[in-house]
mmCIF file of C-alpha atoms and ligand atoms in Angstrom:
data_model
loop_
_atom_site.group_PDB
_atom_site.id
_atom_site.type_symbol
_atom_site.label_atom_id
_atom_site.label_comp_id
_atom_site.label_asym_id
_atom_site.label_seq_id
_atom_site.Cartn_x
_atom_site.Cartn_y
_atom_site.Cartn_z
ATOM 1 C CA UNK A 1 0.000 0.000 0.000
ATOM 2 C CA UNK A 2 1.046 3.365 -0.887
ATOM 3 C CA UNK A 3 0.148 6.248 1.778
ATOM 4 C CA UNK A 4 -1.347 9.096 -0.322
ATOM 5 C CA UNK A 5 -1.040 12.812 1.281
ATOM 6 C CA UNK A 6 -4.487 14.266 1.032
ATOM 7 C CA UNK A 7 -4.638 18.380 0.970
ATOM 8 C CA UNK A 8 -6.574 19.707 4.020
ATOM 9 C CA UNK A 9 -9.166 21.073 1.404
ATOM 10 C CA UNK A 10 -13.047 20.378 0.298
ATOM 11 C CA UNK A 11 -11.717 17.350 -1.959
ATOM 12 C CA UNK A 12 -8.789 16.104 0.153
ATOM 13 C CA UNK A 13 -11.448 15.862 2.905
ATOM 14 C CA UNK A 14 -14.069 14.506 1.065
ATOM 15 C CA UNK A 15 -11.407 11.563 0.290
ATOM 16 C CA UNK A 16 -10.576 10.835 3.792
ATOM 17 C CA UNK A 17 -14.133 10.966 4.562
ATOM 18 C CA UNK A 18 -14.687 8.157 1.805
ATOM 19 C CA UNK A 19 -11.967 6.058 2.977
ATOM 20 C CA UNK A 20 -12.686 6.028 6.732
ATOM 21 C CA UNK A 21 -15.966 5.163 5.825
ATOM 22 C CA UNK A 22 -15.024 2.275 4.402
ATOM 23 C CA UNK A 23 -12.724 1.466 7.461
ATOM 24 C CA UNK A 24 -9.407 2.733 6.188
ATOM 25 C CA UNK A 25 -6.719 4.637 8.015
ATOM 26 C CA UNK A 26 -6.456 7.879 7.300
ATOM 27 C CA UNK A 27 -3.647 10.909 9.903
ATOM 28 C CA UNK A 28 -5.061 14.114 10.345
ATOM 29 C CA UNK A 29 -3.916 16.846 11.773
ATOM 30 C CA UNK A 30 -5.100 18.192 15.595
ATOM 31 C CA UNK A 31 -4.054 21.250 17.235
ATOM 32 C CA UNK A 32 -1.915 19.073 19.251
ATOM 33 C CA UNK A 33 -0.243 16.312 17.215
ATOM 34 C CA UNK A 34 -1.333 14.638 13.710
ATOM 35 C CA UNK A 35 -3.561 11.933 14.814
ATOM 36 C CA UNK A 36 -4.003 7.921 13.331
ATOM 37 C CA UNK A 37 -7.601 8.211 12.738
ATOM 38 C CA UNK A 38 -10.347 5.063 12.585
ATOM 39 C CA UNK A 39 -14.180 5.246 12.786
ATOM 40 C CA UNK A 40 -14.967 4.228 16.224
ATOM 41 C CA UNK A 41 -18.063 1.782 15.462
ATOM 42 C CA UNK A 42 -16.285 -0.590 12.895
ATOM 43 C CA UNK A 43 -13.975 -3.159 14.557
ATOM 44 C CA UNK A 44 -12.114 -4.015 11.718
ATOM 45 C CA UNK A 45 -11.166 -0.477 11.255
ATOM 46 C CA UNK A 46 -10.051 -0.170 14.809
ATOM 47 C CA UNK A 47 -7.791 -3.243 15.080
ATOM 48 C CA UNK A 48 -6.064 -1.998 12.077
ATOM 49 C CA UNK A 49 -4.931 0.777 14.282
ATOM 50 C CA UNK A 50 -3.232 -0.994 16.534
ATOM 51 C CA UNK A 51 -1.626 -3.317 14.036
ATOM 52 C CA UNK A 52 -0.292 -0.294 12.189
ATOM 53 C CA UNK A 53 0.831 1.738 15.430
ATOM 54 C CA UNK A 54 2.184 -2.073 16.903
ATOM 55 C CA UNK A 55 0.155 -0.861 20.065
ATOM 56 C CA UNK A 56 -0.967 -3.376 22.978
ATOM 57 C CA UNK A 57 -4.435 -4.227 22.706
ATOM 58 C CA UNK A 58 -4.557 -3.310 26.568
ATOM 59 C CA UNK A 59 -4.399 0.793 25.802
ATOM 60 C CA UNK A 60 -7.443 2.732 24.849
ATOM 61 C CA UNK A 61 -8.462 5.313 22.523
ATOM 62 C CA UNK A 62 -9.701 8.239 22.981
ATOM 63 C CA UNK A 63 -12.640 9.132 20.634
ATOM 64 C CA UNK A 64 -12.625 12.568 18.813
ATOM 65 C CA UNK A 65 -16.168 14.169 17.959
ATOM 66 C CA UNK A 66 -16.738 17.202 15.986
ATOM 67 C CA UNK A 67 -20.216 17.995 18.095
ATOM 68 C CA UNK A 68 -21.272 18.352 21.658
ATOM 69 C CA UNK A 69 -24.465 16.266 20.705
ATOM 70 C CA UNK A 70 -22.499 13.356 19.205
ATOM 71 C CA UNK A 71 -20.137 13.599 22.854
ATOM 72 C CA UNK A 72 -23.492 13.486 24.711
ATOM 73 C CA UNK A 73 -24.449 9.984 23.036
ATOM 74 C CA UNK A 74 -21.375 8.084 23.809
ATOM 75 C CA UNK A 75 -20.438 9.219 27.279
ATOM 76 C CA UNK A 76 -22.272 9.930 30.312
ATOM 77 C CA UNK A 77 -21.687 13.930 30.931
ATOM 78 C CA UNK A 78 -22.021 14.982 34.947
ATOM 79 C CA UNK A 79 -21.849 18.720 35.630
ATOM 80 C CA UNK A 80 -18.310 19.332 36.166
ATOM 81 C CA UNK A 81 -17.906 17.182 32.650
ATOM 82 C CA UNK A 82 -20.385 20.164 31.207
ATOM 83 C CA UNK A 83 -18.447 22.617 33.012
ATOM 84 C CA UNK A 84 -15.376 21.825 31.306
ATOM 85 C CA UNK A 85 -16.616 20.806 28.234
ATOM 86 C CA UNK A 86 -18.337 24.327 27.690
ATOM 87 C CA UNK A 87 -15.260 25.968 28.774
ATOM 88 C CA UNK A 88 -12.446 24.314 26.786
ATOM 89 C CA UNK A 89 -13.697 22.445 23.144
ATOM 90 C CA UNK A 90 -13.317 22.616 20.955
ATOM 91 C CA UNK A 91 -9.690 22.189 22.638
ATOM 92 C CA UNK A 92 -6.996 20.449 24.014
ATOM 93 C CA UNK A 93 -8.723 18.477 26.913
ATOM 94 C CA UNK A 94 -9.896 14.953 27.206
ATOM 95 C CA UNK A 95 -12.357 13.701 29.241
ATOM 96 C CA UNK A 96 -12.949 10.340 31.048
ATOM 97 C CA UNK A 97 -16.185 9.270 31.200
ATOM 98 C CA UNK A 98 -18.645 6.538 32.004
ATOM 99 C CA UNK A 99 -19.436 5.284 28.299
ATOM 100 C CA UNK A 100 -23.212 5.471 26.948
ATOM 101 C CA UNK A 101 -23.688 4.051 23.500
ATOM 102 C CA UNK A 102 -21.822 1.103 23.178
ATOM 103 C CA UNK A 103 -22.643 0.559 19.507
ATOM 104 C CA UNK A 104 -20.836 3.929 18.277
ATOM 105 C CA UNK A 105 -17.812 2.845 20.397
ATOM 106 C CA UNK A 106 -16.705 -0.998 20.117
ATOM 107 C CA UNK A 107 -14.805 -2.632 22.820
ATOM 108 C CA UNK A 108 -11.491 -2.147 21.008
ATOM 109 C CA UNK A 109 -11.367 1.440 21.085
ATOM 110 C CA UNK A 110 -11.829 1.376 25.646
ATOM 111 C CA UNK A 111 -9.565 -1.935 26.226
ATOM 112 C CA UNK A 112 -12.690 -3.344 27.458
ATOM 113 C CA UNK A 113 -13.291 -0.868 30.078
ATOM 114 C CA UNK A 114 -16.619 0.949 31.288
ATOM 115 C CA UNK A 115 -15.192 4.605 30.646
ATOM 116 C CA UNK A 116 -13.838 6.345 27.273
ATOM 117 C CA UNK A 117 -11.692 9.337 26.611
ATOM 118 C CA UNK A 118 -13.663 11.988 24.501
ATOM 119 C CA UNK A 119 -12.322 14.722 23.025
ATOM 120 C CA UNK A 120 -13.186 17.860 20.416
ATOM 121 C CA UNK A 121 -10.467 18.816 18.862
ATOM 122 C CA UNK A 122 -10.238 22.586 18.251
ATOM 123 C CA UNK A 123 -7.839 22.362 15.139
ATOM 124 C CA UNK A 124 -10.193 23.624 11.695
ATOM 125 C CA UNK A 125 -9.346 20.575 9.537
ATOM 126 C CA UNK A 126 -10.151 18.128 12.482
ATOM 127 C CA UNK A 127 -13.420 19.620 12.750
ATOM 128 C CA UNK A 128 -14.424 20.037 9.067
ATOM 129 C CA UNK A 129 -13.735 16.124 8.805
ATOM 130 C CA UNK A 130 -15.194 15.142 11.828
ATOM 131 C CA UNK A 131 -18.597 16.758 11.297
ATOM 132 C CA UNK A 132 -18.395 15.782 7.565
ATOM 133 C CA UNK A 133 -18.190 12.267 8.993
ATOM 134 C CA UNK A 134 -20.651 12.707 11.753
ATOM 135 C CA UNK A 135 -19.654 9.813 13.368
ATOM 136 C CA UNK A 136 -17.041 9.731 16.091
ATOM 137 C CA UNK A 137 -12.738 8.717 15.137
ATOM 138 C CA UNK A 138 -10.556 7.061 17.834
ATOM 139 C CA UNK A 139 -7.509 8.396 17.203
ATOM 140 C CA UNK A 140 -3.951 8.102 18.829
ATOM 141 C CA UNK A 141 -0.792 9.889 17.737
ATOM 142 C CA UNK A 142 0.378 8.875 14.503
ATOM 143 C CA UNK A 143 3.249 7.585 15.516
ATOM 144 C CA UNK A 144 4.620 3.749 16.249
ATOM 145 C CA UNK A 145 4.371 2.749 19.500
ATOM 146 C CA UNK A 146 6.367 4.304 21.671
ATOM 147 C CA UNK A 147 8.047 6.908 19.590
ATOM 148 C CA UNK A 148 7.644 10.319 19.523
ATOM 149 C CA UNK A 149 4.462 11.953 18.845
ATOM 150 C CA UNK A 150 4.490 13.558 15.075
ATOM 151 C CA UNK A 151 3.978 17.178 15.050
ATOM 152 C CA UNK A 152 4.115 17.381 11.065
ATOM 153 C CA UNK A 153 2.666 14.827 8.029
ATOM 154 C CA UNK A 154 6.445 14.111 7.286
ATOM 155 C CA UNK A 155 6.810 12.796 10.908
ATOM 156 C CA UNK A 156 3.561 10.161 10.314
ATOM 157 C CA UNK A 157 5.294 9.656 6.960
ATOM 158 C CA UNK A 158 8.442 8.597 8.922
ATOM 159 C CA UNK A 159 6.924 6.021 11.059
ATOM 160 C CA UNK A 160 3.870 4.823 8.961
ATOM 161 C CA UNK A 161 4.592 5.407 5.883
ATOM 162 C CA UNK A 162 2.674 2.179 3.619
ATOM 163 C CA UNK A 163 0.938 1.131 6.638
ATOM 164 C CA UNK A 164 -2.157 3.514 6.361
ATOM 165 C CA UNK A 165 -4.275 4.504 3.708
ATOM 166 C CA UNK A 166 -3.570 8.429 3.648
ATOM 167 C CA UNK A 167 -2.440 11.552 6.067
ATOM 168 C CA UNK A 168 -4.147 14.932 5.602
ATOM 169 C CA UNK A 169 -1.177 17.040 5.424
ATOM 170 C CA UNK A 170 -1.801 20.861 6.883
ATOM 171 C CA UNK A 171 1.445 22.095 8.404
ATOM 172 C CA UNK A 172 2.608 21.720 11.695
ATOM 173 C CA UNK A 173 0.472 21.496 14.616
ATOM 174 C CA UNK A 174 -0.024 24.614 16.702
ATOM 175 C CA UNK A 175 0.222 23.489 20.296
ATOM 176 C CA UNK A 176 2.928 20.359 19.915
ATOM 177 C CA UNK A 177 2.001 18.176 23.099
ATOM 178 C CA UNK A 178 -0.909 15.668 23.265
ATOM 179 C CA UNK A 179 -4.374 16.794 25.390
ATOM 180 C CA UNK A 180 -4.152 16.980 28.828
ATOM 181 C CA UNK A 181 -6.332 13.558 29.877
ATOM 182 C CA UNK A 182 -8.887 13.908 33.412
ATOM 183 C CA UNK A 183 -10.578 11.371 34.565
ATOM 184 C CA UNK A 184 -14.292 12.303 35.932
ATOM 185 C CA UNK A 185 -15.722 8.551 36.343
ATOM 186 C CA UNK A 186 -15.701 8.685 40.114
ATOM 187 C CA UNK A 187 -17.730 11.577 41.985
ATOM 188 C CA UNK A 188 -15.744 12.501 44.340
ATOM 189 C CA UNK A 189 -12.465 13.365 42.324
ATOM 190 C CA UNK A 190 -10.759 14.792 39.501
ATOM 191 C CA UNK A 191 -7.689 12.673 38.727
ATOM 192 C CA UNK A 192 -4.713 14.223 35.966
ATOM 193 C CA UNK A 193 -4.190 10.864 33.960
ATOM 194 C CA UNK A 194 -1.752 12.985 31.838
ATOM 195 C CA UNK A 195 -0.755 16.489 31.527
ATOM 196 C CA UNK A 196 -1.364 17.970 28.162
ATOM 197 C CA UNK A 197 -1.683 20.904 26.095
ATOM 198 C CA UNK A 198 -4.158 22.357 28.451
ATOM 199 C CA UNK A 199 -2.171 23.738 31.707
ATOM 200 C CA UNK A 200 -3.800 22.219 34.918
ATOM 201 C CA UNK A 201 -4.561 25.914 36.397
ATOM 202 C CA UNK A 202 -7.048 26.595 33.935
ATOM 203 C CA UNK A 203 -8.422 23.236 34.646
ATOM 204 C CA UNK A 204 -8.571 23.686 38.671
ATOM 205 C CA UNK A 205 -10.018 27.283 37.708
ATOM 206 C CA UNK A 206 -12.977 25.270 36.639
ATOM 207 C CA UNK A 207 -13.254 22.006 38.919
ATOM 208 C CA UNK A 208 -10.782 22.968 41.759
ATOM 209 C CA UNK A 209 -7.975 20.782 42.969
ATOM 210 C CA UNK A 210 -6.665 17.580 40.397
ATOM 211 C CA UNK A 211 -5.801 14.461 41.921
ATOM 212 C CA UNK A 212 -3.116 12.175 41.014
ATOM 213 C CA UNK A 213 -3.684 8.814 41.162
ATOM 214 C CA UNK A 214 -1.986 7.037 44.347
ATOM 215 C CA UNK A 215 0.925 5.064 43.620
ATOM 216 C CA UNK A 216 -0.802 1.922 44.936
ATOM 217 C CA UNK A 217 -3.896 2.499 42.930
ATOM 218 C CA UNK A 218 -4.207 -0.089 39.548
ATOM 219 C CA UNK A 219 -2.762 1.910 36.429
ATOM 220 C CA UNK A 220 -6.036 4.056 35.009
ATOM 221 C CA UNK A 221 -4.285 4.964 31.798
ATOM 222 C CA UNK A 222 -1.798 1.642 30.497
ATOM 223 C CA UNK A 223 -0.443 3.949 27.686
ATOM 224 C CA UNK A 224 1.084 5.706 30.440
ATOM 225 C CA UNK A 225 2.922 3.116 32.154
ATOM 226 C CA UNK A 226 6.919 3.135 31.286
ATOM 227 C CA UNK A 227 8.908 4.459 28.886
ATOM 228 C CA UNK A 228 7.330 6.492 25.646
ATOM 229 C CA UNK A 229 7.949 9.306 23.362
ATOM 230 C CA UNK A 230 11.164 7.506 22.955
ATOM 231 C CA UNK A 231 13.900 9.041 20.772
ATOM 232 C CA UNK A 232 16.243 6.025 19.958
ATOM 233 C CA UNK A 233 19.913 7.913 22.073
ATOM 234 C CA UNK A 234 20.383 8.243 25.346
ATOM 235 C CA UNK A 235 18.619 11.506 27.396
ATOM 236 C CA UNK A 236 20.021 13.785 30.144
ATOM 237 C CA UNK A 237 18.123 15.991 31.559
ATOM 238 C CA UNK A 238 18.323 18.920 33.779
ATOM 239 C CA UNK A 239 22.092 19.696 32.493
ATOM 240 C CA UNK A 240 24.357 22.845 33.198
ATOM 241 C CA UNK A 241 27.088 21.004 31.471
ATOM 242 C CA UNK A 242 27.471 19.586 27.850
ATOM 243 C CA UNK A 243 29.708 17.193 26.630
ATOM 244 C CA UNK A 244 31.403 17.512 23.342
ATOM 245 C CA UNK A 245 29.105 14.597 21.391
ATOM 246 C CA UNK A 246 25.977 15.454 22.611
ATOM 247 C CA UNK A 247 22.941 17.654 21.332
ATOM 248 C CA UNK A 248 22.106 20.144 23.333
ATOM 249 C CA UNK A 249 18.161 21.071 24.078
ATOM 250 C CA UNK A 250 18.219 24.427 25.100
ATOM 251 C CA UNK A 251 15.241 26.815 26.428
ATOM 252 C CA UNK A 252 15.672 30.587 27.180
ATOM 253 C CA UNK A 253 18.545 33.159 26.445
ATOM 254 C CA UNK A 254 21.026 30.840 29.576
ATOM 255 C CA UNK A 255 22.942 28.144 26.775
ATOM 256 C CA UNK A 256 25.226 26.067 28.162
ATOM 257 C CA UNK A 257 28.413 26.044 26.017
ATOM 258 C CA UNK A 258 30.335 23.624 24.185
ATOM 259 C CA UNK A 259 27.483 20.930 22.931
ATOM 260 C CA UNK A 260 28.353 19.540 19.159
ATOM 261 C CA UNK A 261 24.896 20.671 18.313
ATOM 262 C CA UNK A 262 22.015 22.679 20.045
ATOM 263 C CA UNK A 263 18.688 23.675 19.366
ATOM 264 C CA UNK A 264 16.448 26.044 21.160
ATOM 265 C CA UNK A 265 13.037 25.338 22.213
ATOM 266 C CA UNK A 266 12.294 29.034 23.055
ATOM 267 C CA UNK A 267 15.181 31.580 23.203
ATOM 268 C CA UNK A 268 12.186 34.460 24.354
ATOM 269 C CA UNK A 269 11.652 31.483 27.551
ATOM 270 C CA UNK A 270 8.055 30.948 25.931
ATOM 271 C CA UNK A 271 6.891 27.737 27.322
ATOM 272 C CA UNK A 272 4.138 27.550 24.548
ATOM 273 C CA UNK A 273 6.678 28.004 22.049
ATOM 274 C CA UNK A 274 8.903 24.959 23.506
ATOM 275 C CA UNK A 275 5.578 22.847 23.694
ATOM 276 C CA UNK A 276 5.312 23.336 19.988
ATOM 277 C CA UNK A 277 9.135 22.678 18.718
ATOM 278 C CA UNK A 278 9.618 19.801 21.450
ATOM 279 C CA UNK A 279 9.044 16.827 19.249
ATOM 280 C CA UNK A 280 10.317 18.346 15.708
ATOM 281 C CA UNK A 281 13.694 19.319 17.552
ATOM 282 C CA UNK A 282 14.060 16.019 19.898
ATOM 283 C CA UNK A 283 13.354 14.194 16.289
ATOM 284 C CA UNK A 284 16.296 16.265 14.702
ATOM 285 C CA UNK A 285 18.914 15.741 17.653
ATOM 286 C CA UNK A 286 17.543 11.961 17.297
ATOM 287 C CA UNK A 287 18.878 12.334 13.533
ATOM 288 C CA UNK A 288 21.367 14.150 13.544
ATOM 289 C CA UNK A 289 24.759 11.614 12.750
ATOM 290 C CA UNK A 290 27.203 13.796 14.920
ATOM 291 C CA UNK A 291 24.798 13.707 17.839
ATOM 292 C CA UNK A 292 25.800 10.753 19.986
ATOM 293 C CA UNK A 293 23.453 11.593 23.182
ATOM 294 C CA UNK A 294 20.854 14.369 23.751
ATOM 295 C CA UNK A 295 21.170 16.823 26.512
ATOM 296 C CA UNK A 296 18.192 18.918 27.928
ATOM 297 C CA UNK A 297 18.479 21.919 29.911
ATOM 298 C CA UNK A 298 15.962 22.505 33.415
ATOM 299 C CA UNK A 299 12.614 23.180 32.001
ATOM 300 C CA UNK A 300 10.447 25.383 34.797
ATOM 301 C CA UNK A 301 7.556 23.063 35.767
ATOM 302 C CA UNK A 302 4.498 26.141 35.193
ATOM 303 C CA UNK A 303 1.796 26.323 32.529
ATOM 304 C CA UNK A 304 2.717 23.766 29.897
ATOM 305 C CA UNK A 305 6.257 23.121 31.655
ATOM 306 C CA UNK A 306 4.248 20.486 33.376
ATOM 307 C CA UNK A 307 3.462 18.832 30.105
ATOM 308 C CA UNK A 308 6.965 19.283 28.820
ATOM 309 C CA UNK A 309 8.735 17.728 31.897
ATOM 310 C CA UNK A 310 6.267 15.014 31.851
ATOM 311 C CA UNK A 311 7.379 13.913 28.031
ATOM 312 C CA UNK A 312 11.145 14.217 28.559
ATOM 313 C CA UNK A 313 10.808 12.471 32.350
ATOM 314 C CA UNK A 314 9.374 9.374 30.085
ATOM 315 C CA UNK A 315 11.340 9.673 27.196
ATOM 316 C CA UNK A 316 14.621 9.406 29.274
ATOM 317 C CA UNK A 317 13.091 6.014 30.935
ATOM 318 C CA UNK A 318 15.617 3.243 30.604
ATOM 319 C CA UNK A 319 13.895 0.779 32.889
ATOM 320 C CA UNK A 320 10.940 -0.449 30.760
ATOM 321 C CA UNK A 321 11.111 -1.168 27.516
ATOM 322 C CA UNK A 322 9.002 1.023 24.720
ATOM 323 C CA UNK A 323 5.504 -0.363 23.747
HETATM 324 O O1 TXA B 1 -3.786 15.211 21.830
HETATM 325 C C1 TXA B 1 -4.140 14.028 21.875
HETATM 326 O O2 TXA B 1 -4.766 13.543 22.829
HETATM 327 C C2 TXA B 1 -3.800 13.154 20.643
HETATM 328 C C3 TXA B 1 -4.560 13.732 19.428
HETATM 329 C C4 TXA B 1 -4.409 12.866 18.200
HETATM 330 O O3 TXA B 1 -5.905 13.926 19.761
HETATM 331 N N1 TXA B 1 -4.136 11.777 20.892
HETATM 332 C C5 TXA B 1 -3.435 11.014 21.754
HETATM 333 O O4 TXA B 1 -3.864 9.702 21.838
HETATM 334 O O5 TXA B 1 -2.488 11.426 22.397
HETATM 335 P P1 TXA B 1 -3.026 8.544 22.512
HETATM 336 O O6 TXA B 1 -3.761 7.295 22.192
HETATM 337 O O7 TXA B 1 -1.609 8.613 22.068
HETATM 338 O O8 TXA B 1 -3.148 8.815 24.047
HETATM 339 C C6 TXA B 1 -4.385 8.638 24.717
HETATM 340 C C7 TXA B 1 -4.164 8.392 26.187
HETATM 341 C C8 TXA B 1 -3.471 7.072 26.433
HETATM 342 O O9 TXA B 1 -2.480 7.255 27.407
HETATM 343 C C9 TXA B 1 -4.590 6.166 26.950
HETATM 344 O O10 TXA B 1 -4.111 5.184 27.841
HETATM 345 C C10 TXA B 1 -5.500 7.166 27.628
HETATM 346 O O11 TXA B 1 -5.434 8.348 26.844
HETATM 347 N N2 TXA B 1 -6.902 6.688 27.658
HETATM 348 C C11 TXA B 1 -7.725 6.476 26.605
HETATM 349 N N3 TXA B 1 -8.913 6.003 27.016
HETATM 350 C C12 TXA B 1 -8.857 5.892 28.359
HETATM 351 C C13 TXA B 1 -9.767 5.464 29.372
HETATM 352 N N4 TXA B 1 -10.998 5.032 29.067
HETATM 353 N N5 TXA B 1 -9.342 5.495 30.660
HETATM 354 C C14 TXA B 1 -8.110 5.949 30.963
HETATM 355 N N6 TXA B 1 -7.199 6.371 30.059
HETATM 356 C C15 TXA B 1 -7.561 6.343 28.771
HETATM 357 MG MG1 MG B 2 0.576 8.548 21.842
#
């Protein structure tokens, strides 16, 4: 199979509509990263998503709609799920929810479980083929399991290239890190499965205080378990010092010196900025021949910092392999 790149116009999307209708793959873009999407209610179509990502069956999907009504009839909305669903989609939030209609969302897309992730993306070519569809897309990142998330149709190119049936290629994505991901299946709690492209403060603003999940609690999201966003060289982070064969990831106008290579996620010290170069430049250190090992200056842990630290803390992982 050839992977045909589809303009982000009336025809290119009218040809990704076709073809996920007929339970192809087809990347789009998102605001956050270019996502692998399926149509949520065929399970043919869905199990070709993990085959083509190589991701466990155990790890769930989170299901993008292009319409508050369409959310309404596959999850179970309380009012702090309407509270932040007025406030932030379309947008870079995912919710966890008790799931409703269990024929627009097969088992394969939850792993089985009684919640899914929902999410409305606020990107405008996500939308326009979403509500073209009017059905519901699970969609991960478009990127093998494990690697790092693509921010660009070259980067789904890279990693699943003749393993889907097309990518919708619009640029680069504007915000660069996945959603954030909240789980609002119990009552009592908000728990942060994963922080995201949405800073937690804007979140509390709205449902007060999140909750972590206890350490001794079972795992609530499996794709977050271990090591991910892997580049394939070793990761340092929170260096002063570079040595003379490694990359250097760099953020604000304090560079550490003498680093074969360095790149800067935001010389202004714009953590929106760094969101949105973070997995373009770790990519190019990744590439780059003279680079032997990747070096990654103290990131301040505010506003999408948390996000940020969160990728690089997992992509430096060396006790569990990649999935
Ligand atoms: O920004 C994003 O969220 C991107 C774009 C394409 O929308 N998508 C994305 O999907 O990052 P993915 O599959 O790479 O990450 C989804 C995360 C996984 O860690 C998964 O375990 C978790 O959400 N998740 C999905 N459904 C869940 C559920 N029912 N309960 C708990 N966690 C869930
Ligand atoms: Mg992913």
């Amino acid at each position: 199979m050839r992977t045909r790149i589809l303009p982000p116009d009336e025809r290119g999307l009218a040809e990704a509509a076709r073809i996920l209708r007929q339970g192809g793959l087809v990347a789009f873009p998102t605001e956050t990263v270019y996502g692998l999407g399926a149509v949520t209610d065929d399970p043919a179509a869905v199990a070709r998503i993990f085959e083509a990502k190589g991701r466990p069956a155990h790890n769930p999907l989170i299901a993008h709609v292009g319409s508050l009504e369409l959310a309404h009839r596959i999850a179970v909305f309380d009012r702090r799920a309407e509270a932040l669903a007025a406030r932030f989609w379309p947008g870079p939030l995912t919710l966890v929810l008790p799931l409703a209609d269990r024929r627009l969302v097969v088992p394969a897309v939850t792993a089985g479980l009684a919640t899914v992730a929902v999410r409305m993306p606020a990107h405008p070519v996500a939308l326009a083929l979403l509500r073209r569809l009017g059905r519901p897309l699970a969609a991960p990142s478009a990127n093998r399991s494990g690697r790092t998330s693509p921010t660009t149709a070259a980067h789904v190119l890279a990693d699943l290239e003749g393993r889907i049936e097309a990518v919708v290629d619009a640029g680069p994505c504007p915000v660069g890190v996945e959603s954030t991901v909240v789980d609002l299946s119990e009552p009592e709690r908000v728990l942060l499965l994963r922080p995201g492209g949405l800073a937690r403060a804007a979140i509390e603003a709205v449902v007060g205080p999140l909750a972590r999940p206890r350490a001794e609690e079972p795992p609530r999201s499996p794709g977050l378990v271990g090591r991910h966003y892997a580049p394939t060289k070793p990761l340092r982070l929170d260096v002063d010092e570079v040595g003379p064969d490694e990359g250097l990831l760099a953020f604000g106008a304090r560079v550490p010196p003498g680093a074969r290579v360095t790149l800067n996620l935001s010389p202004a010290g714009d953590l929106a900025e760094a969101a949105r170069n973070l997995f373009r430049m770790l990519r190019e250190l990744d590439a780059h021949p003279e680079v032997r090992a990747i070096a990654v200056v103290p990131i301040p842990a505010e506003g999408l910092g948390e996000a940020i630290r969160d990728r690089l803390r997992r992509a430096a992982r060396t006790d569990t392999p990649a999935v």
